[in-house]
Short mmCIF file of C-alpha atoms in Angstrom, two decimals:
data_model
loop_
_atom_site.label_atom_id
_atom_site.label_comp_id
_atom_site.label_asym_id
_atom_site.label_seq_id
_atom_site.Cartn_x
_atom_site.Cartn_y
_atom_site.Cartn_z
CA UNK A 45 115.65 23.69 -78.10
CA UNK A 46 116.44 22.11 -81.44
CA UNK A 47 119.86 21.17 -82.78
CA UNK A 48 119.33 23.80 -85.51
CA UNK A 49 119.21 26.58 -82.91
CA UNK A 50 122.49 28.13 -81.75
CA UNK A 51 123.87 26.79 -78.46
CA UNK A 52 123.13 28.82 -75.35
CA UNK A 53 125.92 30.73 -73.69
CA UNK A 54 127.26 29.39 -70.40
CA UNK A 55 125.63 32.34 -68.65
CA UNK A 56 122.24 31.49 -70.16
CA UNK A 57 122.60 27.81 -69.25
CA UNK A 58 123.40 28.77 -65.65
CA UNK A 59 120.41 31.12 -65.52
CA UNK A 60 118.16 28.39 -66.96
CA UNK A 61 119.56 25.89 -64.44
CA UNK A 62 118.85 28.17 -61.48
CA UNK A 63 115.27 28.69 -62.68
CA UNK A 64 114.80 24.92 -62.96
CA UNK A 65 116.18 24.36 -59.46
CA UNK A 66 113.61 26.81 -58.11
CA UNK A 67 110.70 25.52 -60.23
CA UNK A 68 111.02 21.74 -60.38
CA UNK A 69 110.00 19.59 -57.44
CA UNK A 70 111.49 16.17 -58.31
CA UNK A 71 115.11 15.26 -58.89
CA UNK A 72 116.76 11.93 -59.71
CA UNK A 73 119.16 10.84 -56.95
CA UNK A 74 121.89 8.33 -57.79
CA UNK A 75 123.90 6.74 -54.96
CA UNK A 76 125.88 3.58 -54.37
CA UNK A 77 126.45 1.37 -51.36
CA UNK A 78 129.84 0.28 -49.98
CA UNK A 79 129.97 -2.59 -52.47
CA UNK A 80 129.24 -0.23 -55.38
CA UNK A 81 125.66 -1.39 -55.92
CA UNK A 82 123.85 1.57 -57.50
CA UNK A 83 120.52 2.99 -56.43
CA UNK A 84 118.49 5.52 -58.44
CA UNK A 85 115.30 7.13 -57.11
CA UNK A 86 113.32 10.34 -57.64
CA UNK A 87 112.94 12.53 -54.55
CA UNK A 88 111.39 15.89 -53.78
CA UNK A 89 113.96 18.62 -53.32
CA UNK A 90 114.49 22.29 -52.66
CA UNK A 91 117.35 24.53 -53.78
CA UNK A 92 118.27 26.50 -50.67
CA UNK A 93 121.44 28.38 -49.74
CA UNK A 94 123.38 27.15 -52.81
CA UNK A 95 122.61 23.50 -52.04
CA UNK A 96 120.06 20.86 -52.89
CA UNK A 97 118.10 19.63 -49.86
CA UNK A 98 116.51 16.18 -49.97
CA UNK A 99 114.59 14.15 -47.45
CA UNK A 100 114.16 10.41 -47.15
CA UNK A 101 114.24 7.73 -44.48
CA UNK A 102 117.57 6.64 -43.07
CA UNK A 103 116.16 3.10 -43.09
CA UNK A 104 116.04 2.78 -46.89
CA UNK A 105 118.93 2.18 -49.33
CA UNK A 106 119.06 5.79 -50.53
CA UNK A 107 119.18 7.12 -46.96
CA UNK A 108 121.96 4.67 -46.05
CA UNK A 109 123.93 5.51 -49.19
CA UNK A 110 123.63 9.28 -48.78
CA UNK A 111 124.66 9.12 -45.12
CA UNK A 112 127.47 6.59 -45.47
CA UNK A 113 128.80 7.41 -48.94
CA UNK A 114 128.55 11.18 -48.49
CA UNK A 115 128.33 11.66 -52.28
CA UNK A 116 125.51 11.74 -54.81
CA UNK A 117 124.80 12.48 -58.43
CA UNK A 118 121.56 14.35 -59.06
CA UNK A 119 119.83 14.77 -62.42
CA UNK A 120 117.08 16.88 -63.90
CA UNK A 121 115.52 16.75 -67.30
CA UNK A 122 115.20 14.41 -70.17
CA UNK A 123 117.81 13.40 -72.71
CA UNK A 124 117.49 16.69 -74.63
CA UNK A 125 117.68 19.06 -71.65
CA UNK A 126 120.06 17.59 -69.11
CA UNK A 127 121.36 18.81 -65.75
CA UNK A 128 123.86 16.69 -63.79
CA UNK A 129 124.98 17.75 -60.33
CA UNK A 130 127.71 15.88 -58.44
CA UNK A 131 127.89 16.80 -54.79
CA UNK A 132 129.05 16.17 -51.28
CA UNK A 133 126.37 15.12 -48.80
CA UNK A 134 125.82 16.10 -45.19
CA UNK A 135 123.12 14.37 -43.15
CA UNK A 136 120.83 16.06 -40.63
CA UNK A 137 118.22 14.49 -38.39
CA UNK A 138 114.90 16.27 -38.08
CA UNK A 139 116.19 17.80 -34.84
CA UNK A 140 119.52 18.94 -36.39
CA UNK A 141 118.35 20.36 -39.72
CA UNK A 142 118.72 24.13 -40.01
CA UNK A 143 115.20 25.55 -39.56
CA UNK A 144 115.46 27.73 -42.69
CA UNK A 145 116.28 24.69 -44.85
CA UNK A 146 113.44 22.62 -43.38
CA UNK A 147 111.01 25.49 -43.82
CA UNK A 148 112.11 26.00 -47.45
CA UNK A 149 111.51 22.29 -48.06
CA UNK A 150 108.07 22.47 -46.44
CA UNK A 151 107.12 25.62 -48.36
CA UNK A 152 108.03 24.07 -51.72
CA UNK A 153 106.69 20.54 -51.22
CA UNK A 154 103.86 21.08 -48.74
CA UNK A 155 105.32 18.35 -46.51
CA UNK A 156 107.19 18.81 -43.25
CA UNK A 157 109.21 15.64 -42.53
CA UNK A 158 110.00 16.97 -39.05
CA UNK A 159 106.38 16.26 -38.12
CA UNK A 160 106.48 12.80 -39.71
CA UNK A 161 108.25 9.59 -38.66
CA UNK A 162 111.55 9.94 -36.77
CA UNK A 163 113.39 7.83 -39.39
CA UNK A 164 113.30 10.74 -41.86
CA UNK A 165 116.49 12.72 -42.32
CA UNK A 166 117.47 15.72 -44.39
CA UNK A 167 120.41 15.59 -46.78
CA UNK A 168 122.24 18.68 -47.96
CA UNK A 169 123.99 18.14 -51.30
CA UNK A 170 126.60 20.82 -51.95
CA UNK A 171 127.46 20.83 -55.66
CA UNK A 172 131.07 20.10 -56.62
CA UNK A 173 130.41 19.82 -60.36
CA UNK A 174 127.49 20.91 -62.52
CA UNK A 175 126.88 20.13 -66.17
CA UNK A 176 123.97 21.39 -68.28
CA UNK A 177 123.23 20.94 -71.96
CA UNK A 178 120.50 20.76 -74.55
CA UNK A 179 121.33 18.64 -77.58
CA UNK A 180 124.78 17.52 -78.63
CA UNK A 181 125.98 20.93 -79.84
CA UNK A 182 126.07 22.20 -76.24
CA UNK A 183 128.22 19.32 -74.98
CA UNK A 184 131.61 21.04 -75.48
CA UNK A 185 130.72 23.81 -72.99
CA UNK A 186 128.51 21.83 -70.61
CA UNK A 187 130.61 22.28 -67.44
CA UNK A 188 129.15 25.15 -65.39
CA UNK A 189 130.87 24.28 -62.09
CA UNK A 190 134.07 22.46 -61.24
CA UNK A 191 135.55 21.79 -57.80
CA UNK A 192 132.66 23.66 -56.17
CA UNK A 193 133.29 26.90 -58.09
CA UNK A 194 130.96 28.29 -60.75
CA UNK A 195 132.78 28.62 -64.08
CA UNK A 196 130.37 31.37 -65.09
#
């Protein structure tokens, strides 16, 4: 999209967002530790049951931060096609993860962490706020979800 094109409607931005969540495989995951030290990493993900599902080791900073902080900011796109998702995190061991979520993750990524090292955990990120925009002219109507409720 170019700045000379009319801004998308909120409905179109939501539809575009949902397509991206199904299509894309990597998402930026921003977390912080108890002292506020930030951590930003790309992880594979799947959009399943109105939530983003991630997997990483509990032994690394991102795993610690997701489990202990119970919040994350996720991002897709470049600076001209942005999606920001703020969400609440729930942690599941490989034995606790709902089978449908683990299978959706395996089907999309080709990797089943349940069959890998025991230090892997699944993290369900339930969106509380979602913003999406292309170019500056879409900024005024970028909020698609607030307080866990879709605005469109």
